[in-house]
PDB file of C-alpha atoms and ligand atoms in Angstrom:
ATOM      1  CA  MET A  13     -35.358  38.194  35.989  1.00  0.00           C
ATOM      2  CA  THR A  14     -35.306  40.507  32.982  1.00  0.00           C
ATOM      3  CA  GLY A  15     -32.770  42.338  30.820  1.00  0.00           C
ATOM      4  CA  SER A  16     -29.095  41.674  30.357  1.00  0.00           C
ATOM      5  CA  ILE A  17     -25.913  43.427  31.346  1.00  0.00           C
ATOM      6  CA  HIS A  18     -23.252  44.626  28.997  1.00  0.00           C
ATOM      7  CA  LEU A  19     -19.964  42.742  29.289  1.00  0.00           C
ATOM      8  CA  GLU A  20     -16.722  44.197  27.949  1.00  0.00           C
ATOM      9  CA  ASP A  21     -14.869  41.658  25.782  1.00  0.00           C
ATOM     10  CA  LYS A  22     -11.528  42.420  27.429  1.00  0.00           C
ATOM     11  CA  HIS A  23     -12.953  41.852  30.934  1.00  0.00           C
ATOM     12  CA  VAL A  24     -14.439  38.533  29.904  1.00  0.00           C
ATOM     13  CA  GLU A  25     -11.147  37.423  28.321  1.00  0.00           C
ATOM     14  CA  LEU A  26      -9.178  38.280  31.474  1.00  0.00           C
ATOM     15  CA  PHE A  27     -11.742  36.512  33.620  1.00  0.00           C
ATOM     16  CA  LEU A  28     -11.492  33.339  31.478  1.00  0.00           C
ATOM     17  CA  ARG A  29      -7.671  33.424  31.731  1.00  0.00           C
ATOM     18  CA  ASP A  30      -7.919  33.752  35.540  1.00  0.00           C
ATOM     19  CA  LEU A  31     -10.128  30.653  35.667  1.00  0.00           C
ATOM     20  CA  ILE A  32      -7.435  28.613  33.941  1.00  0.00           C
ATOM     21  CA  ASP A  33      -4.849  29.733  36.507  1.00  0.00           C
ATOM     22  CA  ARG A  34      -7.172  29.359  39.481  1.00  0.00           C
ATOM     23  CA  TYR A  35      -9.094  26.150  38.647  1.00  0.00           C
ATOM     24  CA  GLY A  36      -7.484  24.684  35.519  1.00  0.00           C
ATOM     25  CA  TYR A  37     -10.789  25.014  33.622  1.00  0.00           C
ATOM     26  CA  ASP A  38     -10.385  26.531  30.185  1.00  0.00           C
ATOM     27  CA  PHE A  39     -13.496  28.083  28.652  1.00  0.00           C
ATOM     28  CA  THR A  40     -11.571  30.267  26.194  1.00  0.00           C
ATOM     29  CA  SER A  41     -12.617  28.083  23.248  1.00  0.00           C
ATOM     30  CA  TYR A  42     -16.344  28.271  23.964  1.00  0.00           C
ATOM     31  CA  SER A  43     -18.334  30.298  21.501  1.00  0.00           C
ATOM     32  CA  ARG A  44     -18.433  33.861  22.870  1.00  0.00           C
ATOM     33  CA  PRO A  45     -22.024  35.018  22.265  1.00  0.00           C
ATOM     34  CA  SER A  46     -23.531  32.074  24.141  1.00  0.00           C
ATOM     35  CA  LEU A  47     -20.899  32.247  26.910  1.00  0.00           C
ATOM     36  CA  LYS A  48     -21.479  35.981  27.435  1.00  0.00           C
ATOM     37  CA  ARG A  49     -25.247  35.495  27.427  1.00  0.00           C
ATOM     38  CA  ARG A  50     -24.967  32.864  30.150  1.00  0.00           C
ATOM     39  CA  ILE A  51     -22.588  34.936  32.299  1.00  0.00           C
ATOM     40  CA  SER A  52     -24.861  37.932  32.030  1.00  0.00           C
ATOM     41  CA  ARG A  53     -27.883  35.796  32.940  1.00  0.00           C
ATOM     42  CA  LEU A  54     -26.087  34.378  36.006  1.00  0.00           C
ATOM     43  CA  ILE A  55     -25.050  37.842  37.212  1.00  0.00           C
ATOM     44  CA  LEU A  56     -28.691  38.928  37.132  1.00  0.00           C
ATOM     45  CA  LEU A  57     -30.023  35.671  38.562  1.00  0.00           C
ATOM     46  CA  ASP A  58     -27.677  35.763  41.559  1.00  0.00           C
ATOM     47  CA  LYS A  59     -28.128  39.527  41.960  1.00  0.00           C
ATOM     48  CA  PHE A  60     -24.531  40.694  41.675  1.00  0.00           C
ATOM     49  CA  PRO A  61     -24.308  44.503  41.459  1.00  0.00           C
ATOM     50  CA  ASP A  62     -21.756  44.299  38.621  1.00  0.00           C
ATOM     51  CA  PHE A  63     -19.391  42.029  36.708  1.00  0.00           C
ATOM     52  CA  ILE A  64     -16.424  42.668  38.982  1.00  0.00           C
ATOM     53  CA  SER A  65     -18.241  41.442  42.134  1.00  0.00           C
ATOM     54  CA  PHE A  66     -19.315  38.355  40.218  1.00  0.00           C
ATOM     55  CA  GLN A  67     -15.756  37.762  39.019  1.00  0.00           C
ATOM     56  CA  LEU A  68     -14.345  38.041  42.556  1.00  0.00           C
ATOM     57  CA  ARG A  69     -16.875  35.542  43.887  1.00  0.00           C
ATOM     58  CA  VAL A  70     -16.212  32.963  41.150  1.00  0.00           C
ATOM     59  CA  GLU A  71     -12.462  33.325  41.545  1.00  0.00           C
ATOM     60  CA  ASN A  72     -12.435  33.121  45.346  1.00  0.00           C
ATOM     61  CA  ASP A  73     -15.228  30.717  46.208  1.00  0.00           C
ATOM     62  CA  ALA A  74     -14.656  27.178  44.904  1.00  0.00           C
ATOM     63  CA  GLU A  75     -18.244  26.181  45.798  1.00  0.00           C
ATOM     64  CA  TYR A  76     -19.644  29.056  43.776  1.00  0.00           C
ATOM     65  CA  PHE A  77     -17.331  28.098  40.908  1.00  0.00           C
ATOM     66  CA  LYS A  78     -19.229  24.760  40.734  1.00  0.00           C
ATOM     67  CA  ARG A  79     -22.445  26.707  40.306  1.00  0.00           C
ATOM     68  CA  PHE A  80     -20.746  28.787  37.607  1.00  0.00           C
ATOM     69  CA  VAL A  81     -19.733  25.622  35.699  1.00  0.00           C
ATOM     70  CA  GLU A  82     -23.234  24.216  36.040  1.00  0.00           C
ATOM     71  CA  GLN A  83     -24.826  27.389  34.689  1.00  0.00           C
ATOM     72  CA  ILE A  84     -22.316  28.033  31.918  1.00  0.00           C
ATOM     73  CA  THR A  85     -22.490  24.532  30.469  1.00  0.00           C
ATOM     74  CA  VAL A  86     -25.945  23.765  29.124  1.00  0.00           C
ATOM     75  CA  ASN A  87     -27.376  20.590  30.658  1.00  0.00           C
ATOM     76  CA  VAL A  88     -30.665  20.220  28.790  1.00  0.00           C
ATOM     77  CA  THR A  89     -31.314  16.606  27.833  1.00  0.00           C
ATOM     78  CA  GLU A  90     -34.094  14.000  27.737  1.00  0.00           C
ATOM     79  CA  MET A  91     -34.583  10.258  27.368  1.00  0.00           C
ATOM     80  CA  PHE A  92     -34.542   8.918  23.811  1.00  0.00           C
ATOM     81  CA  ARG A  93     -33.903  12.470  22.565  1.00  0.00           C
ATOM     82  CA  ASP A  94     -34.582  12.404  18.793  1.00  0.00           C
ATOM     83  CA  PRO A  95     -36.303   8.971  18.892  1.00  0.00           C
ATOM     84  CA  LEU A  96     -35.444   8.098  15.284  1.00  0.00           C
ATOM     85  CA  PHE A  97     -31.766   8.382  16.173  1.00  0.00           C
ATOM     86  CA  TYR A  98     -32.299   5.582  18.708  1.00  0.00           C
ATOM     87  CA  LYS A  99     -34.327   3.587  16.177  1.00  0.00           C
ATOM     88  CA  THR A 100     -31.313   3.709  13.846  1.00  0.00           C
ATOM     89  CA  ILE A 101     -29.103   2.446  16.684  1.00  0.00           C
ATOM     90  CA  ARG A 102     -31.508  -0.454  17.263  1.00  0.00           C
ATOM     91  CA  GLU A 103     -31.722  -1.345  13.600  1.00  0.00           C
ATOM     92  CA  GLN A 104     -28.279  -0.588  12.206  1.00  0.00           C
ATOM     93  CA  ILE A 105     -25.692  -0.329  14.974  1.00  0.00           C
ATOM     94  CA  LEU A 106     -26.580  -2.961  17.578  1.00  0.00           C
ATOM     95  CA  PRO A 107     -26.757  -5.790  14.993  1.00  0.00           C
ATOM     96  CA  VAL A 108     -23.089  -5.010  14.200  1.00  0.00           C
ATOM     97  CA  LEU A 109     -21.959  -4.534  17.808  1.00  0.00           C
ATOM     98  CA  GLN A 110     -23.604  -7.784  18.887  1.00  0.00           C
ATOM     99  CA  ASN A 111     -20.808  -9.748  17.202  1.00  0.00           C
ATOM    100  CA  LEU A 112     -18.183  -8.333  19.582  1.00  0.00           C
ATOM    101  CA  PRO A 113     -17.175 -10.306  22.682  1.00  0.00           C
ATOM    102  CA  ALA A 114     -17.450  -7.123  24.782  1.00  0.00           C
ATOM    103  CA  ILE A 115     -18.894  -3.703  23.879  1.00  0.00           C
ATOM    104  CA  ARG A 116     -17.447  -0.408  25.133  1.00  0.00           C
ATOM    105  CA  ILE A 117     -19.503   2.759  24.642  1.00  0.00           C
ATOM    106  CA  TRP A 118     -18.539   6.316  25.611  1.00  0.00           C
ATOM    107  CA  HIS A 119     -21.114   9.062  26.234  1.00  0.00           C
ATOM    108  CA  ALA A 120     -19.034  12.269  26.266  1.00  0.00           C
ATOM    109  CA  GLY A 121     -20.953  15.206  27.760  1.00  0.00           C
ATOM    110  CA  CYS A 122     -23.655  12.912  29.147  1.00  0.00           C
ATOM    111  CA  SER A 123     -25.264  15.597  31.343  1.00  0.00           C
ATOM    112  CA  THR A 124     -27.710  14.100  33.872  1.00  0.00           C
ATOM    113  CA  GLY A 125     -27.620  10.692  32.165  1.00  0.00           C
ATOM    114  CA  GLU A 126     -30.920  10.302  30.319  1.00  0.00           C
ATOM    115  CA  GLU A 127     -28.967   9.513  27.129  1.00  0.00           C
ATOM    116  CA  VAL A 128     -26.963   6.814  28.932  1.00  0.00           C
ATOM    117  CA  TYR A 129     -30.017   5.148  30.483  1.00  0.00           C
ATOM    118  CA  SER A 130     -31.711   5.215  27.059  1.00  0.00           C
ATOM    119  CA  MET A 131     -28.722   3.339  25.627  1.00  0.00           C
ATOM    120  CA  ALA A 132     -28.729   0.871  28.540  1.00  0.00           C
ATOM    121  CA  ILE A 133     -32.405   0.128  27.808  1.00  0.00           C
ATOM    122  CA  LEU A 134     -31.657  -0.451  24.102  1.00  0.00           C
ATOM    123  CA  LEU A 135     -28.810  -2.803  24.994  1.00  0.00           C
ATOM    124  CA  GLN A 136     -30.951  -4.673  27.494  1.00  0.00           C
ATOM    125  CA  GLU A 137     -33.723  -5.144  24.938  1.00  0.00           C
ATOM    126  CA  ALA A 138     -31.179  -6.464  22.425  1.00  0.00           C
ATOM    127  CA  GLY A 139     -29.791  -8.880  25.045  1.00  0.00           C
ATOM    128  CA  LEU A 140     -26.414  -7.069  24.981  1.00  0.00           C
ATOM    129  CA  LEU A 141     -26.307  -5.196  28.281  1.00  0.00           C
ATOM    130  CA  GLN A 142     -24.470  -7.953  30.133  1.00  0.00           C
ATOM    131  CA  LYS A 143     -21.456  -7.727  27.833  1.00  0.00           C
ATOM    132  CA  SER A 144     -21.474  -3.924  27.581  1.00  0.00           C
ATOM    133  CA  LEU A 145     -19.836  -1.134  29.540  1.00  0.00           C
ATOM    134  CA  LEU A 146     -21.122   2.428  29.229  1.00  0.00           C
ATOM    135  CA  PHE A 147     -18.619   5.128  30.131  1.00  0.00           C
ATOM    136  CA  ALA A 148     -20.467   8.341  30.982  1.00  0.00           C
ATOM    137  CA  THR A 149     -18.379  11.503  31.319  1.00  0.00           C
ATOM    138  CA  ASP A 150     -19.038  15.193  31.738  1.00  0.00           C
ATOM    139  CA  ILE A 151     -17.083  18.307  32.723  1.00  0.00           C
ATOM    140  CA  ASN A 152     -19.629  19.021  35.441  1.00  0.00           C
ATOM    141  CA  PRO A 153     -19.432  16.794  38.562  1.00  0.00           C
ATOM    142  CA  LEU A 154     -22.887  17.897  39.735  1.00  0.00           C
ATOM    143  CA  VAL A 155     -24.660  16.325  36.755  1.00  0.00           C
ATOM    144  CA  LEU A 156     -22.770  13.066  37.280  1.00  0.00           C
ATOM    145  CA  GLU A 157     -24.239  12.858  40.814  1.00  0.00           C
ATOM    146  CA  LYS A 158     -27.654  12.838  39.147  1.00  0.00           C
ATOM    147  CA  VAL A 159     -26.644  10.027  36.791  1.00  0.00           C
ATOM    148  CA  LYS A 160     -25.702   8.002  39.877  1.00  0.00           C
ATOM    149  CA  ILE A 161     -29.075   8.570  41.539  1.00  0.00           C
ATOM    150  CA  ALA A 162     -31.067   7.953  38.318  1.00  0.00           C
ATOM    151  CA  ALA A 163     -34.224   9.578  39.665  1.00  0.00           C
ATOM    152  CA  TYR A 164     -35.793  11.856  37.079  1.00  0.00           C
ATOM    153  CA  PRO A 165     -38.802  14.166  37.458  1.00  0.00           C
ATOM    154  CA  ILE A 166     -42.024  12.241  37.001  1.00  0.00           C
ATOM    155  CA  SER A 167     -43.343  15.249  35.065  1.00  0.00           C
ATOM    156  CA  HIS A 168     -41.036  14.255  32.159  1.00  0.00           C
ATOM    157  CA  ILE A 169     -42.048  10.625  32.058  1.00  0.00           C
ATOM    158  CA  ARG A 170     -44.929  10.943  29.609  1.00  0.00           C
ATOM    159  CA  GLN A 171     -42.618  12.581  27.034  1.00  0.00           C
ATOM    160  CA  ASP A 172     -39.901   9.988  27.755  1.00  0.00           C
ATOM    161  CA  ALA A 173     -42.370   7.133  27.262  1.00  0.00           C
ATOM    162  CA  GLU A 174     -43.533   8.627  23.964  1.00  0.00           C
ATOM    163  CA  ASN A 175     -39.935   9.003  22.773  1.00  0.00           C
ATOM    164  CA  TYR A 176     -39.220   5.414  23.826  1.00  0.00           C
ATOM    165  CA  GLU A 177     -42.172   4.154  21.811  1.00  0.00           C
ATOM    166  CA  HIS A 178     -41.095   6.137  18.711  1.00  0.00           C
ATOM    167  CA  SER A 179     -37.611   4.681  19.057  1.00  0.00           C
ATOM    168  CA  GLY A 180     -39.127   1.232  18.489  1.00  0.00           C
ATOM    169  CA  GLY A 181     -39.537   0.297  22.165  1.00  0.00           C
ATOM    170  CA  MET A 182     -41.967  -2.591  22.560  1.00  0.00           C
ATOM    171  CA  ASN A 183     -42.257  -2.830  26.348  1.00  0.00           C
ATOM    172  CA  ASP A 184     -44.334  -0.903  28.793  1.00  0.00           C
ATOM    173  CA  PHE A 185     -41.891   1.932  29.644  1.00  0.00           C
ATOM    174  CA  SER A 186     -42.987   1.838  33.295  1.00  0.00           C
ATOM    175  CA  THR A 187     -41.220  -1.516  33.732  1.00  0.00           C
ATOM    176  CA  TYR A 188     -37.914   0.389  33.760  1.00  0.00           C
ATOM    177  CA  TYR A 189     -38.578   2.597  36.787  1.00  0.00           C
ATOM    178  CA  LYS A 190     -40.369   2.830  40.108  1.00  0.00           C
ATOM    179  CA  VAL A 191     -42.232   5.942  41.150  1.00  0.00           C
ATOM    180  CA  GLN A 192     -40.720   7.456  44.294  1.00  0.00           C
ATOM    181  CA  GLY A 193     -42.428  10.687  45.357  1.00  0.00           C
ATOM    182  CA  ASN A 194     -42.297  12.932  42.331  1.00  0.00           C
ATOM    183  CA  THR A 195     -39.455  11.065  40.641  1.00  0.00           C
ATOM    184  CA  ALA A 196     -39.090   8.003  38.436  1.00  0.00           C
ATOM    185  CA  LYS A 197     -36.208   5.976  39.837  1.00  0.00           C
ATOM    186  CA  PHE A 198     -34.609   3.855  37.129  1.00  0.00           C
ATOM    187  CA  ASP A 199     -33.741   0.212  37.562  1.00  0.00           C
ATOM    188  CA  GLU A 200     -30.480  -0.674  39.421  1.00  0.00           C
ATOM    189  CA  GLY A 201     -29.744  -3.322  36.774  1.00  0.00           C
ATOM    190  CA  LEU A 202     -29.290  -0.574  34.163  1.00  0.00           C
ATOM    191  CA  ARG A 203     -27.004   1.444  36.449  1.00  0.00           C
ATOM    192  CA  LYS A 204     -24.617  -1.487  37.069  1.00  0.00           C
ATOM    193  CA  LYS A 205     -23.061  -1.208  33.628  1.00  0.00           C
ATOM    194  CA  ILE A 206     -22.471   2.554  33.765  1.00  0.00           C
ATOM    195  CA  ILE A 207     -19.049   3.910  34.755  1.00  0.00           C
ATOM    196  CA  LEU A 208     -18.992   7.587  35.686  1.00  0.00           C
ATOM    197  CA  SER A 209     -16.103   9.997  35.532  1.00  0.00           C
ATOM    198  CA  THR A 210     -15.477  13.704  35.121  1.00  0.00           C
ATOM    199  CA  HIS A 211     -13.701  14.357  31.847  1.00  0.00           C
ATOM    200  CA  ASN A 212     -13.063  17.687  30.194  1.00  0.00           C
ATOM    201  CA  LEU A 213     -12.993  17.648  26.401  1.00  0.00           C
ATOM    202  CA  VAL A 214     -10.838  20.792  26.424  1.00  0.00           C
ATOM    203  CA  SER A 215      -7.914  19.235  28.281  1.00  0.00           C
ATOM    204  CA  GLY A 216      -8.790  15.522  28.423  1.00  0.00           C
ATOM    205  CA  HIS A 217      -6.825  12.672  26.867  1.00  0.00           C
ATOM    206  CA  PRO A 218      -7.972   9.365  25.418  1.00  0.00           C
ATOM    207  CA  PHE A 219      -8.607   6.961  28.308  1.00  0.00           C
ATOM    208  CA  ASN A 220      -9.793   3.817  26.516  1.00  0.00           C
ATOM    209  CA  ARG A 221     -10.723   2.482  23.064  1.00  0.00           C
ATOM    210  CA  PHE A 222     -14.410   2.343  22.259  1.00  0.00           C
ATOM    211  CA  HIS A 223     -16.722   0.689  19.761  1.00  0.00           C
ATOM    212  CA  PHE A 224     -19.252   3.497  19.882  1.00  0.00           C
ATOM    213  CA  ILE A 225     -18.765   7.122  20.966  1.00  0.00           C
ATOM    214  CA  LEU A 226     -21.638   9.568  21.360  1.00  0.00           C
ATOM    215  CA  CYS A 227     -21.021  13.281  21.838  1.00  0.00           C
ATOM    216  CA  ARG A 228     -24.373  14.874  21.174  1.00  0.00           C
ATOM    217  CA  ASN A 229     -25.251  18.536  21.634  1.00  0.00           C
ATOM    218  CA  VAL A 230     -21.950  19.338  23.340  1.00  0.00           C
ATOM    219  CA  MET A 231     -19.625  20.662  20.622  1.00  0.00           C
ATOM    220  CA  ILE A 232     -22.279  23.071  19.461  1.00  0.00           C
ATOM    221  CA  TYR A 233     -20.969  25.354  22.252  1.00  0.00           C
ATOM    222  CA  PHE A 234     -17.313  25.065  21.146  1.00  0.00           C
ATOM    223  CA  ASP A 235     -15.459  27.231  18.636  1.00  0.00           C
ATOM    224  CA  LYS A 236     -14.144  25.592  15.434  1.00  0.00           C
ATOM    225  CA  GLU A 237     -10.678  24.939  16.789  1.00  0.00           C
ATOM    226  CA  LEU A 238     -11.910  23.167  19.923  1.00  0.00           C
ATOM    227  CA  GLN A 239     -14.398  21.161  17.844  1.00  0.00           C
ATOM    228  CA  GLU A 240     -11.510  19.980  15.706  1.00  0.00           C
ATOM    229  CA  ARG A 241      -9.452  19.046  18.765  1.00  0.00           C
ATOM    230  CA  ALA A 242     -12.330  17.138  20.354  1.00  0.00           C
ATOM    231  CA  LEU A 243     -12.992  15.280  17.085  1.00  0.00           C
ATOM    232  CA  ASN A 244      -9.347  14.211  16.953  1.00  0.00           C
ATOM    233  CA  LEU A 245      -9.661  12.935  20.510  1.00  0.00           C
ATOM    234  CA  PHE A 246     -12.723  10.884  19.526  1.00  0.00           C
ATOM    235  CA  ASP A 247     -10.955   9.541  16.454  1.00  0.00           C
ATOM    236  CA  GLU A 248      -8.026   8.382  18.602  1.00  0.00           C
ATOM    237  CA  SER A 249     -10.420   6.824  21.110  1.00  0.00           C
ATOM    238  CA  LEU A 250     -12.481   4.922  18.540  1.00  0.00           C
ATOM    239  CA  GLU A 251     -11.731   1.391  17.359  1.00  0.00           C
ATOM    240  CA  TYR A 252     -11.427   0.780  13.640  1.00  0.00           C
ATOM    241  CA  GLN A 253     -14.981  -0.005  12.370  1.00  0.00           C
ATOM    242  CA  GLY A 254     -16.409   1.738  15.434  1.00  0.00           C
ATOM    243  CA  PHE A 255     -19.330   4.192  15.354  1.00  0.00           C
ATOM    244  CA  PHE A 256     -19.469   7.878  16.228  1.00  0.00           C
ATOM    245  CA  ALA A 257     -22.574  10.013  16.796  1.00  0.00           C
ATOM    246  CA  LEU A 258     -23.227  13.745  17.017  1.00  0.00           C
ATOM    247  CA  GLY A 259     -26.355  15.786  17.826  1.00  0.00           C
ATOM    248  CA  ALA A 260     -28.970  16.608  15.193  1.00  0.00           C
ATOM    249  CA  LYS A 261     -27.583  20.111  14.554  1.00  0.00           C
ATOM    250  CA  GLU A 262     -23.917  19.107  14.511  1.00  0.00           C
ATOM    251  CA  THR A 263     -21.661  18.038  11.665  1.00  0.00           C
ATOM    252  CA  MET A 264     -18.296  16.507  10.805  1.00  0.00           C
ATOM    253  CA  LYS A 265     -18.354  18.138   7.374  1.00  0.00           C
ATOM    254  CA  PHE A 266     -15.368  20.402   7.950  1.00  0.00           C
ATOM    255  CA  ALA A 267     -13.291  18.093  10.145  1.00  0.00           C
ATOM    256  CA  THR A 268      -9.948  16.662   9.039  1.00  0.00           C
ATOM    257  CA  ILE A 269     -10.887  13.238  10.405  1.00  0.00           C
ATOM    258  CA  LYS A 270     -13.891  13.109   8.067  1.00  0.00           C
ATOM    259  CA  LYS A 271     -11.905  11.217   5.451  1.00  0.00           C
ATOM    260  CA  ARG A 272     -11.716   8.195   7.734  1.00  0.00           C
ATOM    261  CA  PHE A 273     -15.482   8.146   8.347  1.00  0.00           C
ATOM    262  CA  LYS A 274     -18.577   7.202   6.373  1.00  0.00           C
ATOM    263  CA  GLN A 275     -22.069   8.305   7.373  1.00  0.00           C
ATOM    264  CA  VAL A 276     -24.162   5.242   8.266  1.00  0.00           C
ATOM    265  CA  ASP A 277     -27.537   6.721   7.577  1.00  0.00           C
ATOM    266  CA  ASN A 278     -28.413   9.711   5.438  1.00  0.00           C
ATOM    267  CA  LYS A 279     -30.626  11.301   8.107  1.00  0.00           C
ATOM    268  CA  GLU A 280     -29.106  10.469  11.470  1.00  0.00           C
ATOM    269  CA  LYS A 281     -25.737  11.904  12.513  1.00  0.00           C
ATOM    270  CA  ILE A 282     -23.946   8.577  12.883  1.00  0.00           C
ATOM    271  CA  TRP A 283     -20.650   7.717  11.181  1.00  0.00           C
ATOM    272  CA  ARG A 284     -18.515   4.605  10.970  1.00  0.00           C
ATOM    273  CA  LYS A 285     -14.720   4.660  11.029  1.00  0.00           C
ATOM    274  CA  VAL A 286     -13.944   2.937   7.755  1.00  0.00           C
ATOM    275  CA  ASN A 287     -10.201   3.736   7.547  1.00  0.00           C
ATOM    276  CA  ASP A 288      -7.814   3.366  10.423  1.00  0.00           C
ATOM    277  CA  HIS A 289      -4.848   5.646  11.139  1.00  0.00           C
ATOM    278  CA  PRO A 290      -1.997   5.125   8.679  1.00  0.00           C
TER     279      PRO A 290
HETATM  280  C1  SAM B 303     -26.806  19.974  26.223  1.00  0.00           C
HETATM  281  S1  SAM B 303     -25.987  18.760  27.206  1.00  0.00           S
HETATM  282  C2  SAM B 303     -26.067  17.339  26.153  1.00  0.00           C
HETATM  283  C3  SAM B 303     -26.493  16.104  26.900  1.00  0.00           C
HETATM  284  C4  SAM B 303     -26.702  14.863  26.033  1.00  0.00           C
HETATM  285  N1  SAM B 303     -25.492  14.479  25.351  1.00  0.00           N
HETATM  286  C5  SAM B 303     -27.826  15.070  25.052  1.00  0.00           C
HETATM  287  O1  SAM B 303     -27.582  15.239  23.846  1.00  0.00           O
HETATM  288  O2  SAM B 303     -29.003  15.086  25.463  1.00  0.00           O
HETATM  289  C6  SAM B 303     -24.281  19.292  27.063  1.00  0.00           C
HETATM  290  C7  SAM B 303     -23.365  18.675  28.124  1.00  0.00           C
HETATM  291  O3  SAM B 303     -22.000  18.896  27.718  1.00  0.00           O
HETATM  292  C8  SAM B 303     -21.238  19.123  28.881  1.00  0.00           C
HETATM  293  N2  SAM B 303     -19.990  19.813  28.525  1.00  0.00           N
HETATM  294  C9  SAM B 303     -19.815  21.113  28.187  1.00  0.00           C
HETATM  295  N3  SAM B 303     -18.512  21.383  27.991  1.00  0.00           N
HETATM  296  C10 SAM B 303     -17.834  20.218  28.187  1.00  0.00           C
HETATM  297  C11 SAM B 303     -16.472  19.850  28.142  1.00  0.00           C
HETATM  298  N4  SAM B 303     -15.525  20.750  27.857  1.00  0.00           N
HETATM  299  N5  SAM B 303     -16.130  18.567  28.400  1.00  0.00           N
HETATM  300  C12 SAM B 303     -17.083  17.652  28.707  1.00  0.00           C
HETATM  301  N6  SAM B 303     -18.404  17.932  28.786  1.00  0.00           N
HETATM  302  C13 SAM B 303     -18.780  19.209  28.527  1.00  0.00           C
HETATM  303  C14 SAM B 303     -22.155  19.951  29.759  1.00  0.00           C
HETATM  304  O4  SAM B 303     -21.766  19.927  31.117  1.00  0.00           O
HETATM  305  C15 SAM B 303     -23.523  19.318  29.494  1.00  0.00           C
HETATM  306  O5  SAM B 303     -23.822  18.355  30.464  1.00  0.00           O
END
């Protein structure tokens, strides 16, 4: 597949409005250049003659709409992504959370679940998994199916094991999975504490109160206004003294909620809620 096709702004805007009416999914606050790039790529990939034929298919074929969502939202992830981030969780966050009678963690935009299983491994190694619940949510139901199955390509395992080691992991990483064909199937014991649900940060409401919320490499695709809205949702969903984490390239610098938060570490994007709502 090569090249790209030109998309008229007004056609894209109308298309996005139609999707709200037809499916209740609102992509109007996603950053335009990346959204248009992905639409154009999908049109070429699936060999539509033009934008209008693509639009008709998405709007009239609910199965194809799932593919659209999968391709428009970026699902790239890996285990122990940014290993030093996980090292900070081991060293600075878990020693605080361990004092709680029960720990609730929310992974918003968890994709295929590598981030959630990484956290489950950290909790297990700290002896905290039994009293923890990990809520894993994503807009895309297809990725959540993969979290449930927990079988990841064996071709990624060397990188995952290296990341695990750099995060301060002391075990042999292979104790956490069994090789099945060309996949590494992760331990059932880790899965038991993970609760899966579709949740859309554009339209979703708070559904629980958490001690730690992670939303990494998700808001990077949102415009400023939607970022602000999602941050308010996280603030409302976070317990006083709870922790909040973003991806390496993301920031809270311009957010109104920033005044209630203090960065835990000067390198990693982890904050603590130090002031509660008035
Ligand atoms: C690049 S992945 C990040 C995965 C993981 N958090 C990480 O950092 O490795 C972004 C995820 O955000 C999800 N996402 C995009 N828009 C969303 C929305 N409005 N609500 C919830 N999840 C969304 C995508 O489906 C995708 O799985």
